[in-house]
Short mmCIF file of N, CA and C in Angstrom, two decimals:
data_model
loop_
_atom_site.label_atom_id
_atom_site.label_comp_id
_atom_site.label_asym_id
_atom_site.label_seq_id
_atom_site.Cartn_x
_atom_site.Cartn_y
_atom_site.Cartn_z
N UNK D 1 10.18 13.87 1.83
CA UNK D 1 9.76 12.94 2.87
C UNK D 1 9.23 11.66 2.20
N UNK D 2 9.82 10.66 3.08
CA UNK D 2 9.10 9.43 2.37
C UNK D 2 7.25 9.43 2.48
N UNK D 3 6.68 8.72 1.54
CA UNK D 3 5.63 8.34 1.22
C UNK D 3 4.81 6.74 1.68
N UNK D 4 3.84 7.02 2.16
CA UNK D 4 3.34 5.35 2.37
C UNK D 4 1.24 5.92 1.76
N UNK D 5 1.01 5.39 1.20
CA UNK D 5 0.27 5.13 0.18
C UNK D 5 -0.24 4.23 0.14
N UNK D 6 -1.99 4.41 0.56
CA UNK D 6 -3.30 3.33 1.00
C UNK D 6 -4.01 3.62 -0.57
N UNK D 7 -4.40 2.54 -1.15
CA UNK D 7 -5.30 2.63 -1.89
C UNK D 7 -6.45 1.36 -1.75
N UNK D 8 -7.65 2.37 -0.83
CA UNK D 8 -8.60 1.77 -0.15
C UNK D 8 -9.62 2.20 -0.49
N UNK D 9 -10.95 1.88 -0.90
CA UNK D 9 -12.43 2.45 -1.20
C UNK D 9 -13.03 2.47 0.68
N UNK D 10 -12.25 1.76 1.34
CA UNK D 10 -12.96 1.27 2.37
C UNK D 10 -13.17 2.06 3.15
N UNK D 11 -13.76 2.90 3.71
CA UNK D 11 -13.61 3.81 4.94
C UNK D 11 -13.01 3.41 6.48
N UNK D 12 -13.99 2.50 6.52
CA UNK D 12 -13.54 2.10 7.75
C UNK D 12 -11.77 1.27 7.55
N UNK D 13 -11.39 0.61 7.10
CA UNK D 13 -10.33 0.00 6.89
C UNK D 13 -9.46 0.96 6.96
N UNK D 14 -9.71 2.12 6.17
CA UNK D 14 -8.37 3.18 6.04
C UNK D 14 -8.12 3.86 7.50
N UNK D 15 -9.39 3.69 8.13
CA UNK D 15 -9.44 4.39 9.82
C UNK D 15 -8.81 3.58 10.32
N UNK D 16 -8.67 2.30 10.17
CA UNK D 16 -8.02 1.53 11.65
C UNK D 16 -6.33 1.78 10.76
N UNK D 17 -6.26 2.00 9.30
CA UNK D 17 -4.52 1.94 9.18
C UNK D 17 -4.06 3.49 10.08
N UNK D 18 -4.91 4.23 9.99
CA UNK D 18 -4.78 5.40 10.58
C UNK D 18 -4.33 5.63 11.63
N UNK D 19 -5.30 4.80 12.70
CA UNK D 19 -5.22 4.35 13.81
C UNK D 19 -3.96 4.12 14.48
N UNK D 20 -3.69 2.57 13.39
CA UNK D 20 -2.41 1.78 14.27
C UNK D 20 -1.25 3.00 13.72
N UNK D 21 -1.22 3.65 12.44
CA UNK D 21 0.16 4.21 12.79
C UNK D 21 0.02 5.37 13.44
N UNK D 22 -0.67 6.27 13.56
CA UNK D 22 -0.52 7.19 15.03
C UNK D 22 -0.13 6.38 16.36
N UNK D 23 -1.16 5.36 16.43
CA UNK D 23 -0.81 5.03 17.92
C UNK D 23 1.03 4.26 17.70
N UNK D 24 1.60 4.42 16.25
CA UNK D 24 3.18 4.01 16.74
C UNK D 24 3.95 4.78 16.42
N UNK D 25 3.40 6.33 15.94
CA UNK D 25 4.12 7.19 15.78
C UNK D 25 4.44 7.68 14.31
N UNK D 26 4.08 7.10 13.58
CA UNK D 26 4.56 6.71 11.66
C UNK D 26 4.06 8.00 11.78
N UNK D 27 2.88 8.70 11.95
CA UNK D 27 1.94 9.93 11.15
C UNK D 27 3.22 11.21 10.99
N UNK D 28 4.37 11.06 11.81
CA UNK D 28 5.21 12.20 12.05
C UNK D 28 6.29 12.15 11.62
N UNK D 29 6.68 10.56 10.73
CA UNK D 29 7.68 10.20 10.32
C UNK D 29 7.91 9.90 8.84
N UNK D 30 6.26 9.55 8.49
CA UNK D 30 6.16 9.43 7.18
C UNK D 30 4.98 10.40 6.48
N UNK D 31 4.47 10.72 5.65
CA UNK D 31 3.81 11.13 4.70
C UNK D 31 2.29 10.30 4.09
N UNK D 32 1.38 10.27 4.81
CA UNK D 32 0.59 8.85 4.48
C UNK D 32 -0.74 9.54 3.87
N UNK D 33 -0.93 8.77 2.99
CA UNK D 33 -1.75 9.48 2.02
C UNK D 33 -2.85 8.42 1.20
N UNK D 34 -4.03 8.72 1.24
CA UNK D 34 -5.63 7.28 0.58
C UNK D 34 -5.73 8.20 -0.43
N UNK D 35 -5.79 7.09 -1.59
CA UNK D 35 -6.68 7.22 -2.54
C UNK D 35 -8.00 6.18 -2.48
N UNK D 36 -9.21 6.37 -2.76
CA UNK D 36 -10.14 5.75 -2.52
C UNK D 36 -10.45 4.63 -3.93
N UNK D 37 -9.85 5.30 -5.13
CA UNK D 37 -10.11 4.31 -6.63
C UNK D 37 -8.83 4.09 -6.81
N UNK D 38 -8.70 3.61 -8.24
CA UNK D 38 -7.55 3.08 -8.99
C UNK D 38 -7.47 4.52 -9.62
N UNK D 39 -8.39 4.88 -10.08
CA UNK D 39 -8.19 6.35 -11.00
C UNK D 39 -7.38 7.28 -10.36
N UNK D 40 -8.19 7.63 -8.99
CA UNK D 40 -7.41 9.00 -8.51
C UNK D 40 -5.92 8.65 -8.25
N UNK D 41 -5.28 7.52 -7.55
CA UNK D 41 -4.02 6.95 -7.55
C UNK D 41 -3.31 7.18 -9.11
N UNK D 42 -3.91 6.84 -10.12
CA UNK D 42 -3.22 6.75 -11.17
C UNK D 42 -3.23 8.13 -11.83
N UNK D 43 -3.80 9.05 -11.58
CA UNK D 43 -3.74 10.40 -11.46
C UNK D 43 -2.39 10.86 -10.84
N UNK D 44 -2.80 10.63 -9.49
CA UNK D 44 -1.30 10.98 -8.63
C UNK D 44 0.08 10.49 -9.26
N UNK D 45 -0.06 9.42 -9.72
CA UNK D 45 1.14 8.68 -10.43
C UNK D 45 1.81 9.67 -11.65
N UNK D 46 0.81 9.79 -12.43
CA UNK D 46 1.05 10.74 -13.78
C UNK D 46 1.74 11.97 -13.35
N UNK D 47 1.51 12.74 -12.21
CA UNK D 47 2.14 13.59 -11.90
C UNK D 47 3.33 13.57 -11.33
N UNK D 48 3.47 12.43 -10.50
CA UNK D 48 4.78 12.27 -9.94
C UNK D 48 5.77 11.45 -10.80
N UNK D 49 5.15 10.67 -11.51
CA UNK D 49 6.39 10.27 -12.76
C UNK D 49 6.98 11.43 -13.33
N UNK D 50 6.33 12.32 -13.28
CA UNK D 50 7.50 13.73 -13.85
C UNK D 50 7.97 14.59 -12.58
N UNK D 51 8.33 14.03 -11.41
CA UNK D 51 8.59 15.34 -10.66
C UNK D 51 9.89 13.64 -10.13
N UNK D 52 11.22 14.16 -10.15
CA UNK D 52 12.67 13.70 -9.77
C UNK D 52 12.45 13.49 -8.49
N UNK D 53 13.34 12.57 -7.64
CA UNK D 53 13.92 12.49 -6.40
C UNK D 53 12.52 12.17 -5.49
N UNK D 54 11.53 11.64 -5.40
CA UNK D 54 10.28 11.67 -4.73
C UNK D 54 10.53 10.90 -3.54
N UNK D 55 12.14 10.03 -3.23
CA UNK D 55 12.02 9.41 -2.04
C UNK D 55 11.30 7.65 -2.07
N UNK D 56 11.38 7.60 -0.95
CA UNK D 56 10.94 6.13 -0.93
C UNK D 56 9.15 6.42 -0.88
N UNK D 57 8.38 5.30 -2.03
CA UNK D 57 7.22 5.79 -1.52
C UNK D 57 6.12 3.90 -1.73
N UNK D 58 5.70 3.82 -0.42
CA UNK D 58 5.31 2.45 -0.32
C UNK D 58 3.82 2.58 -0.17
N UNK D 59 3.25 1.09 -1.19
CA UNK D 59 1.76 1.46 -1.97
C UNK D 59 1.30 0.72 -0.90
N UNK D 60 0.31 0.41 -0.49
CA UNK D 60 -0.56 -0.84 0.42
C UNK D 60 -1.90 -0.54 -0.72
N UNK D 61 -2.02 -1.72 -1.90
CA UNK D 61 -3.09 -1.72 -2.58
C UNK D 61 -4.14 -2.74 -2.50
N UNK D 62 -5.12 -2.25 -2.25
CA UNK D 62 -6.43 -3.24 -2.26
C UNK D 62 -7.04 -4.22 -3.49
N UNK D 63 -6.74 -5.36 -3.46
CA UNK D 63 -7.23 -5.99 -4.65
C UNK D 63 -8.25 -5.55 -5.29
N UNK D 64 -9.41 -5.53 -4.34
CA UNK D 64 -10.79 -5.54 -4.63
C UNK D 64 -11.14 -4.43 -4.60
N UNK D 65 -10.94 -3.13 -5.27
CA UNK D 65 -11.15 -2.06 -6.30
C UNK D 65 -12.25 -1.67 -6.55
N UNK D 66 -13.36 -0.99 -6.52
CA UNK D 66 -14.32 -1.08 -7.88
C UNK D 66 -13.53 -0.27 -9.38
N UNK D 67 -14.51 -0.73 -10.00
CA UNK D 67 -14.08 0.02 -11.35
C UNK D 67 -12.82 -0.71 -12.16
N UNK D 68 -11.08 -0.80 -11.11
CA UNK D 68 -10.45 -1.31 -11.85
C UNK D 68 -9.64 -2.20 -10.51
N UNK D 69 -9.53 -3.39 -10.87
CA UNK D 69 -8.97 -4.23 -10.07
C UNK D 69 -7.21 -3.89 -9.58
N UNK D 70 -7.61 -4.06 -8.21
CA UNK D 70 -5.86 -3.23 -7.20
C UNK D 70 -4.80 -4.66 -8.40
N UNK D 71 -4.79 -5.58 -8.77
CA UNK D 71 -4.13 -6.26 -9.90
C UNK D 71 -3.58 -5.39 -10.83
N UNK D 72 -4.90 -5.03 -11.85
CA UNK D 72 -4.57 -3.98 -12.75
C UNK D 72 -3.61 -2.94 -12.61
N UNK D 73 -4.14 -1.73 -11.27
CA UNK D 73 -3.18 -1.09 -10.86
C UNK D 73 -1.91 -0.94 -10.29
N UNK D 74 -1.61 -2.39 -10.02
CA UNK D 74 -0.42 -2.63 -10.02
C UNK D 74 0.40 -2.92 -11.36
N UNK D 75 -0.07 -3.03 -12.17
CA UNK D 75 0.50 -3.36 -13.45
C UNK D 75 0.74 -2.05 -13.90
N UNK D 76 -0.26 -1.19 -13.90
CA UNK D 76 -0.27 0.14 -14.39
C UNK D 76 0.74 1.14 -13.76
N UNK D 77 0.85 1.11 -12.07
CA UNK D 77 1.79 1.90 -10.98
C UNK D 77 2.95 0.93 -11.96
N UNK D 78 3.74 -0.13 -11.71
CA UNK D 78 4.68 -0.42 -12.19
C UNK D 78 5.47 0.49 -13.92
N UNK D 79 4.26 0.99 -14.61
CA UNK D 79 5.00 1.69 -15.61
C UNK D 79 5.59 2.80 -15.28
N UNK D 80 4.88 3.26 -13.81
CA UNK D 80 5.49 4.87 -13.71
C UNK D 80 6.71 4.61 -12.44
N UNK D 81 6.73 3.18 -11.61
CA UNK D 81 7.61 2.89 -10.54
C UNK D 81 9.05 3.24 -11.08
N UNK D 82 9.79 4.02 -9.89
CA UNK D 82 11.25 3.31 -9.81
C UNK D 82 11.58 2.83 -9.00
N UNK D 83 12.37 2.43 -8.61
CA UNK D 83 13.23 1.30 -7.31
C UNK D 83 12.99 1.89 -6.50
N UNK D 84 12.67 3.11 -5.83
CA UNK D 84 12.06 3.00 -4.56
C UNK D 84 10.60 3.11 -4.47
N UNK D 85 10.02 2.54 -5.35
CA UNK D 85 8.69 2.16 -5.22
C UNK D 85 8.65 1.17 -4.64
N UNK D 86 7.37 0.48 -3.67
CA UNK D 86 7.16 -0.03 -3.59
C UNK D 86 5.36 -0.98 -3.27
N UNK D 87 5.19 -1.87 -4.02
CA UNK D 87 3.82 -1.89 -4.22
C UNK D 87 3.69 -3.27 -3.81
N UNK D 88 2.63 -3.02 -2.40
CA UNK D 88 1.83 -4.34 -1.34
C UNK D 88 0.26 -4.54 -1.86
N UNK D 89 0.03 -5.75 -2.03
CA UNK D 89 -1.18 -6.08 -2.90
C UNK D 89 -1.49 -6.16 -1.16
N UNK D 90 -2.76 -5.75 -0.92
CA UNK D 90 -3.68 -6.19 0.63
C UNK D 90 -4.87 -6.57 0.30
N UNK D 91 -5.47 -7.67 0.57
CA UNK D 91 -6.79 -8.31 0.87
C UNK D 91 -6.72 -8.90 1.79
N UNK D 92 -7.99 -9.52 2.59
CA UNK D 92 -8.72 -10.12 2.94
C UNK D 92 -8.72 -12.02 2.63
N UNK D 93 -8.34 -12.09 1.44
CA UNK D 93 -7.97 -13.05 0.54
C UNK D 93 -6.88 -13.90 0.81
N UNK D 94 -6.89 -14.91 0.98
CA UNK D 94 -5.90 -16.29 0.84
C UNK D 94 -6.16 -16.73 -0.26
N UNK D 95 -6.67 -17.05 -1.15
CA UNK D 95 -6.47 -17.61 -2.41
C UNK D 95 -5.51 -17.57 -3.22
N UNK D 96 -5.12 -19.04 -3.90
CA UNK D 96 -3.59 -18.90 -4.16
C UNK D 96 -3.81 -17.84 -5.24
N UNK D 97 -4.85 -17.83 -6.29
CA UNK D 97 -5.16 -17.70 -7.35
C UNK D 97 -4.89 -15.83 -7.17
N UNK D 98 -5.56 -15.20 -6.21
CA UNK D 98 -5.50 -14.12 -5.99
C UNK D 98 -3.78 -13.39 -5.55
N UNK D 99 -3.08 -14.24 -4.57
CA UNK D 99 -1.41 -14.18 -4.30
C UNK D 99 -0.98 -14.03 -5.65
N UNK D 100 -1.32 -14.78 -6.22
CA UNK D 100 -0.12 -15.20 -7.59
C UNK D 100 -0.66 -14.18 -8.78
N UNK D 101 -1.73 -13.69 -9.12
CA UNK D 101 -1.74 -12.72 -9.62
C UNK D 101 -1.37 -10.98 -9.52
N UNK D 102 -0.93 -10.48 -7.88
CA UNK D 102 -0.80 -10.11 -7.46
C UNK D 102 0.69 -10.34 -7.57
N UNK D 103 1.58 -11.08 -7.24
CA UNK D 103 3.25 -11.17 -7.70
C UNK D 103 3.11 -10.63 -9.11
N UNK D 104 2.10 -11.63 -9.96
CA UNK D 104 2.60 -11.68 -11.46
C UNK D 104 2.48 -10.21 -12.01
N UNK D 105 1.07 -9.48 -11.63
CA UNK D 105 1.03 -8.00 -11.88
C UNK D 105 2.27 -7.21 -11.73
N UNK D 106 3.12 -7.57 -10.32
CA UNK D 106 4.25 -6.96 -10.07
C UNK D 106 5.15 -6.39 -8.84
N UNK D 107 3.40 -6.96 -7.61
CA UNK D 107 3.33 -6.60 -6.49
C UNK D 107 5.13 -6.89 -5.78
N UNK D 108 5.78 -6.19 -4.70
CA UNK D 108 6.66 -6.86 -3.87
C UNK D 108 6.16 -7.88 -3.16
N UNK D 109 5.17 -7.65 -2.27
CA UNK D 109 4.48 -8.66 -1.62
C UNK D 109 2.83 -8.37 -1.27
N UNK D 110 2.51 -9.66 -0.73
CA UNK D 110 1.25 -9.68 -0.43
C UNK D 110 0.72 -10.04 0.75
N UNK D 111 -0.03 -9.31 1.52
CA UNK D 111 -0.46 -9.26 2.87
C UNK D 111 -1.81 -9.55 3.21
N UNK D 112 -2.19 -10.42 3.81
CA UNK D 112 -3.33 -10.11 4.40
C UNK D 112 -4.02 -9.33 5.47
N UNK D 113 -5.50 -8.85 5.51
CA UNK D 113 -6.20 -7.76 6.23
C UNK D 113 -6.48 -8.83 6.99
N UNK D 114 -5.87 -9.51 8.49
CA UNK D 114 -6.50 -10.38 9.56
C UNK D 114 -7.72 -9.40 10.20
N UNK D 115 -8.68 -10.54 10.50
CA UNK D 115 -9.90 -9.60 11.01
C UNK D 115 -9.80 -9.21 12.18
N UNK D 116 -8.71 -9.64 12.88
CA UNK D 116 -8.37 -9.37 14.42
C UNK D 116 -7.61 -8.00 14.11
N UNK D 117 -7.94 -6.69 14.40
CA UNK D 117 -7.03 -5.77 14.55
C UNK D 117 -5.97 -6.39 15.21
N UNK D 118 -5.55 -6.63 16.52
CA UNK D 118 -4.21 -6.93 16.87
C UNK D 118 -2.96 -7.38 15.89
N UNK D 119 -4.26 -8.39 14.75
CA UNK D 119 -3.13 -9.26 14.18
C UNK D 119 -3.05 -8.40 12.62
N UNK D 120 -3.91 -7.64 12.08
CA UNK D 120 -3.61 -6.71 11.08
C UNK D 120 -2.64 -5.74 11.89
N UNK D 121 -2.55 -5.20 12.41
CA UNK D 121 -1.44 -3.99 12.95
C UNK D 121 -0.12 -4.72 12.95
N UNK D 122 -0.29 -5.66 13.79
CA UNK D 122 1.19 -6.25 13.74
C UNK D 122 1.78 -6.70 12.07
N UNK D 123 0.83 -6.83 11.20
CA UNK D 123 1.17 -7.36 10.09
C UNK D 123 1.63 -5.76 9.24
N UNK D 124 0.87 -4.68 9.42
CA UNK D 124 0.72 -3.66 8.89
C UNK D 124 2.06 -2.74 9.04
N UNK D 125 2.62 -3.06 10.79
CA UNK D 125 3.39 -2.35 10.83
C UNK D 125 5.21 -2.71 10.26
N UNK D 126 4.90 -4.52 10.58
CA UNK D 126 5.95 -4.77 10.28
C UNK D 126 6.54 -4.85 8.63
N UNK D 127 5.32 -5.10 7.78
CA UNK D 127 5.38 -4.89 6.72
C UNK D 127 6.23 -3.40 5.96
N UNK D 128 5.67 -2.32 6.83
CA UNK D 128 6.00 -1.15 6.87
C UNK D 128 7.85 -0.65 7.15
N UNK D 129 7.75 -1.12 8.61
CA UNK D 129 9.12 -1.23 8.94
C UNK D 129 9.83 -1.99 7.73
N UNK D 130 9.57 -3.18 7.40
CA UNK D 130 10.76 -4.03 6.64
C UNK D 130 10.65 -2.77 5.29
N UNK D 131 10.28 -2.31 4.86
CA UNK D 131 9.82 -1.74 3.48
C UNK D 131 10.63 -0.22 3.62
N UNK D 132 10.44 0.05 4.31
CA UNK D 132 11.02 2.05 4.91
C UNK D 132 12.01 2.01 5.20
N UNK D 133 12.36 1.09 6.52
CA UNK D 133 13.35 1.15 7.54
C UNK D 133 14.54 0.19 7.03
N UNK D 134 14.34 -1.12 6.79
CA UNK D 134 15.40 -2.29 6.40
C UNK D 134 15.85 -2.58 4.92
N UNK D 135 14.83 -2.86 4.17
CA UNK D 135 15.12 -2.60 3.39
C UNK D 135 16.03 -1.51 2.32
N UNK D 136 16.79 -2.19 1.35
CA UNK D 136 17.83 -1.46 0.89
C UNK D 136 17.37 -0.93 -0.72
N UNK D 137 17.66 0.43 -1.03
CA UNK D 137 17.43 0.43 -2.51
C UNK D 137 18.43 0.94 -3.18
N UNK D 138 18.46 0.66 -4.69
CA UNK D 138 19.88 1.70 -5.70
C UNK D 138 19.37 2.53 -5.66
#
């Protein structure tokens, strides 16, 4: 089964991703799974770089990390990625400075957390859809 993959310290934040995809149905379609650090994620990684065929599996990573910056861990997920990885830098953040390190680490793209639920869900889901559903991989 495909994979979609929050790496959030946030509690509350990970509740409303929760939220919007039950209320559109994702919880039954995909596999959705928080890590709260960079560590325990990069844990999970180590193990699944050795296990074949894992499917499509899409990151939504939080810049702002403690311990090790969602940047870093994107640099780090990229050693164990294959092509159907896929890794979304998410903040809060407009700064170009923050976007562009976030590409350069290795991110596909970068999203912002709008403070309006309405307008994070719509961003959350479509992000999702283009990434699972439209998108094409080798």
């Amino acid at each position: 089964m495909n994979k979609i993959i929050f790496v959030e310290d946030n509690d509350i934040d990970f509740w409303s991703v929760q939220r919007i995809y039950q209320k559109a149905g994702l919880t039954q379609k995909y596999e959705i799974h928080r890590f709260a650090s960079a560590e325990e994620c990069l844990e999970y990684m180590q193990v699944v770089a050795t296990t074949k065929n894992i499917g499509k599996c899409l990151f939504f990573i939080d810049i702002n990390l403690p311990n090790m910056s969602g940047h870093k861990l994107i640099e780090c997920i990229r050693k164990f990625a294959n092509t159907n990885t896929i890794l979304v830098a998410l903040s809060s953040s407009t700064h170009n400075t923050d976007i562009e390190k976030s590409y350069n680490a290795g991110a596909n793209a970068y999203i912002v957390k709008h403070e309006r639920y309405d307008e994070f869900a719509e961003t959350l889901l479509t992000t999702t859809k283009f990434w699972m559903e439209v998108a094409l991989y080798a």
